[in-house]
Amino acid sequence: MDWQAIRLSVELAAATTAVLLALGLPLAYWLARTRWRGRAIVEAIVALPIVLPPTVLGFYVLVALGPASPVGAAWERLFGQGLVFTFEGLLIASVLYSLPFAVQPFAAAFATLDRRLEEAAWCLGVGRLATFFKVCLPLAWPGVLTGIVLSFAHTLGEFGVVLMIGGNIPGETRTVSIAIYDEVQALDYAAAGRTSAILLAFSFAVLLATYALQRRFVQAWPVR
Amino acid sequence: MDWQAIRLSVELAAATTAVLLALGLPLAYWLARTRWRGRAIVEAIVALPIVLPPTVLGFYVLVALGPASPVGAAWERLFGQGLVFTFEGLLIASVLYSLPFAVQPFAAAFATLDRRLEEAAWCLGVGRLATFFKVCLPLAWPGVLTGIVLSFAHTLGEFGVVLMIGGNIPGETRTVSIAIYDEVQALDYAAAGRTSAILLAFSFAVLLATYALQRRFVQAWPVR
Amino acid sequence: ARAGEITVAAAANLKYAVDELVAAFRVERPDVEVKVTYGASGNFFAQLSQRAPFDLFLSADAVYPARLVEAGLALDDAMFRYATGRLALWIPPGSTLPVGSLGLAALRDPRVRRIAIANPRHAPYGVAAIEALTAAGLREELSGRLVLGENVGQAAQFVQSRAADAGFIALSLAVSPPLAGGTHYVVPAELHAPLEQAGVIPQRARDPAAALAFRDFLLGEHGRAILSRFGYGP
Amino acid sequence: MAGSLKADFSRRFPGGPVVGAALELPLDPPRVTVLFGPSGCGKTTVLRCLAGLERPDEGEIRFGAQCWFEAAAGISLPAQRRGIGFVFQDYALFPHLDVAANVGFGLGGMPAGEQRRRVAAMLDRLGLAGMAARRPRELSGGQQQRVALARALVREPRLLLLDEPLSALDAVLRDALRDELRGLLLQAGIPTVVVTHDRNEALVLGRVLQSGPVIEVFNRPASARVAGIVGVETRQPGRVVAIHEGLAEVEVGTARLHAVAGPGIPRDVLVCLRGEDVILQREPGPASSVRNRLAARVIGIQPAVPLTRIELDAGFPLFAWVTRPACEELGLAPGEEVTALFKASAVHLLPHEGAPAASQR
Amino acid sequence: MAGSLKADFSRRFPGGPVVGAALELPLDPPRVTVLFGPSGCGKTTVLRCLAGLERPDEGEIRFGAQCWFEAAAGISLPAQRRGIGFVFQDYALFPHLDVAANVGFGLGGMPAGEQRRRVAAMLDRLGLAGMAARRPRELSGGQQQRVALARALVREPRLLLLDEPLSALDAVLRDALRDELRGLLLQAGIPTVVVTHDRNEALVLGRVLQSGPVIEVFNRPASARVAGIVGVETRQPGRVVAIHEGLAEVEVGTARLHAVAGPGIPRDVLVCLRGEDVILQREPGPASSVRNRLAARVIGIQPAVPLTRIELDAGFPLFAWVTRPACEELGLAPGEEVTALFKASAVHLLPHEGAPAASQR
Ligand SMILES: Nc1ncnc2c1ncn2[C@@H]1O[C@H](COP(=O)(O)OP(=O)(O)OP(=O)(O)O)[C@@H](O)[C@H]1O
Ligand SMILES: Nc1ncnc2c1ncn2[C@@H]1O[C@H](COP(=O)(O)OP(=O)(O)OP(=O)(O)O)[C@@H](O)[C@H]1O
Ligand SMILES: [Mg+2]
Ligand SMILES: [Mg+2]
């Protein structure tokens, strides 16, 4: 069993989700609140990455981040190591590809918030940032959780982009989804089945725990 | 330019989204409303398909729907044609794989609805189904739209499952994402770039129109 | 009206050769329409096991066809060898790596930080690449620099994008128009087991007659000539 | 419509109180019934149970011959089929629909023209003309409340449930709407249950729950609790020392009162007296039909509209409401001595169960 | 705190009305100012502008020496830094937090123990003890309103804005809380602006906007509009026929009245008279200080609490409020002839601008 691959996948999924929260929450909040007319353009662009087949997106990202590209070259000068075929490269690609799965549900959740609750918090002297964390985030929780779950699960299963950027290097960039793919391709269905079963069981446990725990929150919702 | 593939992709994405609306909305509504303790299990299961690499999921679906399977055999008896390597087979696989992208945002949107508005509709003699369409759906619109956009866009870009179930048969099951993939594989980057550009432009136009139009709805939200 | 229509499932490394074969076949048999689907042989195997509607399967190796014959899914219980592939080391245009003079030993150069190969777990060219490196006594030294593509096509892309500095790919690919600008070194055949490529006509072929016709064309003189032009051995 | 609305049920909130109700309202002729009670006593809960939005844990509800709810048989008619109109305490307007669509929401089956006509007429009636195209969030609180009212009324339901239907309105508009509402209800012949805190509203709109006509409840509250709610200012424990000829003599503090005594009056009573039944004079004055005539000292004066509230010590704390001119003419000021007069029939005796009535809430 | 809250601004709603305000409230000593106005006139909008939740289109707001808003300079201090407390018309409680967390929400910087102590004390004070762990949706409407009040008060803001703070409460609780609230405000020394529809609330809590002490406004409304709002029942157009010694003689309908006349009274006036300033007698009685003494016929009787409203024809429509005992003693009934008495000082004359005042809303 390729435990290394499983660990790497979980790390990648966790890191991707964390980055998406950090980037996606402010972006989504802005999208939900701005009255700027160009908002629809940004929303449409955010959704675009998933329109391309992952391998193809991966190829373009590979070119964009490769050592021949300005980004890749700059990175290499700074860190003495290329961006592609590294965990950092994988992370960037995963974040890009999973962006819509996080930002869209976040933005939808913020859009339906009752603004007056925010106003009430402001009137209590609570700053905008604190209000965001203490009022908006808990109230938008079902949508935020959806974004987290979709990003995390999708990164676990992602394969095309990761293969392209990562190069399938055991212990470094071979994720469990690539491992399973390889097993299927090698007609080793038994091994593929075992690895899939472990991945599914792990994911199921994580998801179940998440949903069971969130019930507590959700009970707060339906404002009677 | 492989217009056939583009047409097929759009048809598949539209059909998938339609089926996901029909299946996903009731399922999501139920998930958001039920007090059954097993709900978290169903929610976790719904999210599972995206944890597996698409090709691997496609492989299992292929086996599950293939002529040797009970489902495939029954279908063949009924319709005189197998399920795999047909549009119908593709549709089933796409729906399965995109299920979480639709159901999760739908459910999150329904979970934050103010139940009292539904109650108000019931008290006005409006039945549950009509209330769903006239109250719940418009109020959950940002979340529902998110689910639609994610399903549609993701089906356009989907490649692993579609390749496995469809078999990449030109004019029958070769979607545009597979076509681009093939072009990249053939190192024909010019063709891949052209097809990608068309796909992206089309998607961008559709998404932009969608988001621009929905502004009208969204203005109704923030319950002052 | 056409006498027949067949769909060929062909390994990705055949792309350029088979496109030309089809064009030539069309001249000979305008009544038969040939559609080709390129992809991973492993996927085709899985699909054929589920009775995919392919009339001819041209695998990248001999294992998948053998397994289909074993499973009783091949017409006449027979597979056919149609070519032997050759492994090539390819470096991108502009690279000054002296592959011409040093051969595989050129990979020792410290400028070579990444070497792309197809995944040896399931891709025959990947297996051959490992065998060649082993035979050349470079495996230990270079294994840390390997990156694995899904197939030789992806290995080529790694190099093309300069993400990798050299790659083991099929000779047929190295001589194809998109890669012709680079430099390649044909790995001596003795360094790896022969890359036999075989095919079958699936039992459920919709038009076995037309499929047989295309197979015979492929195995015939004209066909072999085209294949050899694309770097395939007999 | 014959018969009555009979309800007898209870609803337990886990971790909260138990709300019970037992009421019978005749449907013919249609009446307006007022649900009065302190904040949090369960008024909204009772309305929600009647509407079918909340399921009681026990009991039953019948509307005429129709069974709406029966816990034992597991019957519960859904809200849609009860034919009610409900105005929610916080309006519950549809934020995505404009005012006209909100009001017309329940008129689904009707031809569009008829629908439009009715909506327009109702908006006009409630002073909302010209706002048909606004969204709820573009309305003030009082405007929203009127839209909610219009939405419920326009369907001409067979039972109307109003939870504080006028609380967000200013005095003038409330007066106007109160009369308008009464007119509408009488005209349409819709039996109605109203929750309100406004005593005038209760009086104008209908009778108070469980206790006959309105005036009756205000004068003769059935319990110390109700006495507190309807605002009987003076509530003092007393002891009945004698009864003859239907007149009880009651000791309250250091004073003695006369009160009309019903049958079965216990020894320990709660003496209830409304402030506006107390007349203040400077001199004791000549004897008259007024039975109670107590010397009192003014303790405090609180001006209010339309009356001034006078706090007195008459051997026990006593409150009186007097008009402002009277207050001026009598030269009332703290420390002044006056005579307080009130009829025996104005004094209401309740059995007193130990706890001081003032803390009954 | 010295200085005053000065605000002079206007807010235009696209497709809606323009809301304007011009007010100056002294901050020292802190006062309670009441915003009175018909539904939809812009009271909530004014509060929201003061709070910094809504941006006026023009004008400025200064609090003491601090500039809160200035349209010309593009200055607008965010709500957080204005140090206000705001009770929303529909509460706006945080649904995901329990009562204690709602009330403690604004006490961020404080040590946890101190925070808990303050929250508990405030809950106790507003009759919410024992509900600390409930969620808002598990509270009744009135309980929610009190939580909103507690949340705003516990921070001891430097300006308190209350939008109908007691509307959801029953009479007894409202009386109790009104006094409690006044106590709290006086004690804490917090300048307050209250929006209310309740005249008693206005009177007890503070002075009415722009018009000096409360009693003044009720007696001498500055415009026909205000007169309507504060509930002056009798509003009739009249013509001044003579003025001497500060007393005007006014023709109203077929009757003549005497009124105290201020300077610059025009010929066409609106005669305003509060119902509780009218005394009814059976006989004309002896002469006294009462100037106006009109023969009138009873037209209608509407019982209300605490007074009965009598509609009279005295040559013009006249309303009077009398106590119930008085009503009974006088044997009032439609058609009966009575004498209506009221002092010249009770009649208030306003310039009349053509439109009949009764339809001014
Ligand atoms: N879901 C709930 N869980 C626990 N307690 C609840 C719940 N809903 C209501 N209660 C409690 O039940 C009681 C009755 O509530 P209800 O809303 O019926 O009161 P009300 O008479 O309408 O009061 P108000 O006049 O303040 O609106 C209240 O004490 C309230 O706190
Ligand atoms: N966003 C908006 N767009 C258009 N008009 C609006 C908007 N918000 C408020 N209004 C209008 O502005 C006026 C003032 O509203 P506001 O809420 O301040 O009234 P209010 O005095 O508080 O009334 P109430 O006593 O009924 O609560 C109303 O007529 C309302 O319809
Ligand atoms: Mg209530
Ligand atoms: Mg308001």
mmCIF file with all atom_site columns, N, CA and C and ligand atoms in Angstrom, chain D residues 141, chain E residues 44 89 163, ligand 4:
data_model
loop_
_atom_site.group_PDB
_atom_site.id
_atom_site.type_symbol
_atom_site.label_atom_id
_atom_site.label_alt_id
_atom_site.label_comp_id
_atom_site.label_asym_id
_atom_site.label_entity_id
_atom_site.label_seq_id
_atom_site.pdbx_PDB_ins_code
_atom_site.Cartn_x
_atom_site.Cartn_y
_atom_site.Cartn_z
_atom_site.occupancy
_atom_site.B_iso_or_equiv
_atom_site.pdbx_formal_charge
_atom_site.auth_seq_id
_atom_site.auth_comp_id
_atom_site.auth_asym_id
_atom_site.auth_atom_id
_atom_site.pdbx_PDB_model_num
ATOM   1  N  N  . GLY D 1 141 ? -41.031 50.059 8.579  1.00 0.00 ? 141 GLY D N  1
ATOM   2  C  CA . GLY D 1 141 ? -41.607 48.994 9.397  1.00 0.00 ? 141 GLY D CA 1
ATOM   3  C  C  . GLY D 1 141 ? -43.124 48.968 9.349  1.00 0.00 ? 141 GLY D C  1
ATOM   4  N  N  . THR E 1 44  ? -36.823 55.780 10.922 1.00 0.00 ? 44  THR E N  1
ATOM   5  C  CA . THR E 1 44  ? -35.764 54.771 10.898 1.00 0.00 ? 44  THR E CA 1
ATOM   6  C  C  . THR E 1 44  ? -34.586 55.261 10.067 1.00 0.00 ? 44  THR E C  1
ATOM   7  N  N  . GLN E 1 89  ? -35.624 48.130 14.773 1.00 0.00 ? 89  GLN E N  1
ATOM   8  C  CA . GLN E 1 89  ? -37.079 47.946 14.827 1.00 0.00 ? 89  GLN E CA 1
ATOM   9  C  C  . GLN E 1 89  ? -37.434 46.455 14.836 1.00 0.00 ? 89  GLN E C  1
ATOM   10 N  N  . ASP E 1 163 ? -35.205 52.300 18.094 1.00 0.00 ? 163 ASP E N  1
ATOM   11 C  CA . ASP E 1 163 ? -36.287 52.303 17.108 1.00 0.00 ? 163 ASP E CA 1
ATOM   12 C  C  . ASP E 1 163 ? -37.437 51.469 17.658 1.00 0.00 ? 163 ASP E C  1
HETATM 13 MG MG . MG  F 2 .   ? -39.170 52.543 11.064 1.00 0.00 ? 4   MG  F MG 1
#
